[in-house]
């Protein structure tokens, strides 16, 4: 079920979150929201708390202060996990000997959906086939995932995330260690998911250049939230100039 | 061959052996991929304390071992989680303390006897009907639970965080998998003995993982290796008077070696 990109209701609200690993404070009083149809980039230097923030939003970590709301419910009470897709940072650093086929990985994505809707075997196969075709890896479905290239593996994880037709897709540095051309195709694919399918996307990235072409919102993080707003305003902001001065990787893009 | 199948003790051994071998192989695949292969070895040592406690208190050793092994399995999980220990440290602590406690108990109970050696080295050919029924029942439950939770176990083994985000109760499944492992270790000790039960969990699964290109294949191949090892192990024990437990383990190792060589061959050519 695709959402309308014009529907601007708040899907995620992060309210005054603080978090620390032991004595090391990682996030300090961070608040932001994600609206339906957004393509939000969360950017910031290493150790700025980007991954921690996403993990808190997804309920994988508990903040010592503040709260997270997903689709109108506190994350602790949220049950509709089939509406969220997640591709973790280490997704493409999988053990190459792990005996799991592309088809099996994509089928994992349907597990949470099956709790809510009884899918027949045929419907399940059709959903998986559609997801594989959408990301262009249908020919690899019987291959062991470890035998694929980094770019192909990413597509498998995207297929796993979209097979359940999520409303929000979270990606944590999905193009680490992937060549520039594959990155370009990958972000085009995300663009299509956002604009054509109406999937809200939250993307953690180091590549500020990505921001220029694809996203409509930016959250700039360095333990505190330095900037949160539209991409157009971000390009003229102090935060952007500071990040460029800090030597962040910039990729050129066609406009 | 007809003579082999005609004996009651062989039929009992085959029945119990097949069920327990499948349970061991199924769990073994998950344990290896979770880098938890040594837990079977650790729990077997703890189960020795359970057997000793059973002999000491004069209750059925298998039941005492089951209770002690399940409690130890949960203890290992808690110790790993709370004490922030590295790798297999929690397993090493529990297995050593378990074995030491067992030694003390059998000494106090003056139980260094045939019964104890049966548990240490396995006595599948001397398995009794009640033990067969217990083994079939419990191993059947283990296999059924693994089949029912197969996709969830696979997901959390492959990508724990994503499985959590899918709403899978990963922590609960961890406990379930640990309890199933403890039960299977205790069942396996009657087949190959406490000292070799870990091998029955690890070697067939490791063999299956050599050739599998999907999770389903890994599960099926591992179960096949376990079955073949138990069947031919018993056959050789019957005809050549080999010790059944040792033969089963060596056979599974030979199949592992064969699969390993085949995999290398496939890569080379």
Coordinates of N, CA and C in Angstrom, one line a residue, chain A residues 43 208 211-212 215-220 226-242:
Chain A
X43 N 23.0 13.3 8.5 CA 24.4 13.4 8.2 C 25.2 13.9 9.4
X208 N 27.7 13.9 1.6 CA 26.9 15.1 1.6 C 26.4 15.3 0.2
X211 N 23.0 14.2 -0.7 CA 22.0 15.1 -0.2 C 21.5 16.0 -1.3
X212 N 22.5 16.5 -2.1 CA 22.2 17.5 -3.1 C 21.2 17.1 -4.1
X215 N 17.6 14.0 -1.6 CA 16.7 14.2 -0.4 C 16.0 15.5 -0.4
X216 N 14.9 15.6 0.4 CA 14.2 16.8 0.5 C 14.4 17.4 1.9
X217 N 14.9 16.6 2.9 CA 15.1 17.1 4.2 C 16.5 16.6 4.7
X218 N 17.1 17.4 5.6 CA 18.4 17.0 6.1 C 18.4 17.2 7.7
X219 N 19.0 16.3 8.3 CA 19.2 16.4 9.8 C 20.7 16.3 10.0
X220 N 21.3 17.4 10.4 CA 22.8 17.4 10.6 C 23.0 17.2 12.1
X226 N 22.3 19.8 14.9 CA 22.9 21.1 14.4 C 21.9 21.8 13.4
X227 N 21.3 21.0 12.6 CA 20.4 21.5 11.6 C 19.3 20.5 11.3
X228 N 18.1 20.9 11.1 CA 17.0 20.0 10.7 C 16.1 20.9 9.9
X229 N 16.0 20.6 8.7 CA 15.1 21.3 7.8 C 15.2 20.9 6.4
X230 N 14.7 21.8 5.5 CA 14.7 21.4 4.1 C 16.1 21.4 3.5
X231 N 16.3 20.7 2.4 CA 17.6 20.6 1.8 C 18.0 21.9 1.2
X232 N 17.1 22.7 0.6 CA 17.4 24.0 0.0 C 18.0 24.9 1.0
X233 N 17.4 25.0 2.2 CA 17.9 25.8 3.3 C 19.3 25.3 3.8
X234 N 19.4 24.0 3.8 CA 20.6 23.4 4.4 C 21.8 23.9 3.6
X235 N 21.7 24.0 2.2 CA 22.8 24.3 1.4 C 23.4 25.7 1.7
X236 N 22.5 26.6 2.2 CA 23.0 27.9 2.6 C 23.3 28.1 4.1
X237 N 23.2 27.0 4.8 CA 23.3 27.1 6.2 C 24.8 27.0 6.7
X238 N 25.0 27.5 7.9 CA 26.3 27.5 8.6 C 26.7 26.0 8.7
X239 N 25.8 25.1 9.1 CA 26.1 23.7 9.3 C 26.7 23.1 8.0
X240 N 26.2 23.4 6.9 CA 26.7 22.9 5.6 C 28.1 23.4 5.4
X241 N 28.4 24.7 5.6 CA 29.7 25.2 5.4 C 30.7 24.6 6.3
X242 N 30.3 24.4 7.6 CA 31.1 23.7 8.5 C 31.5 22.3 8.2

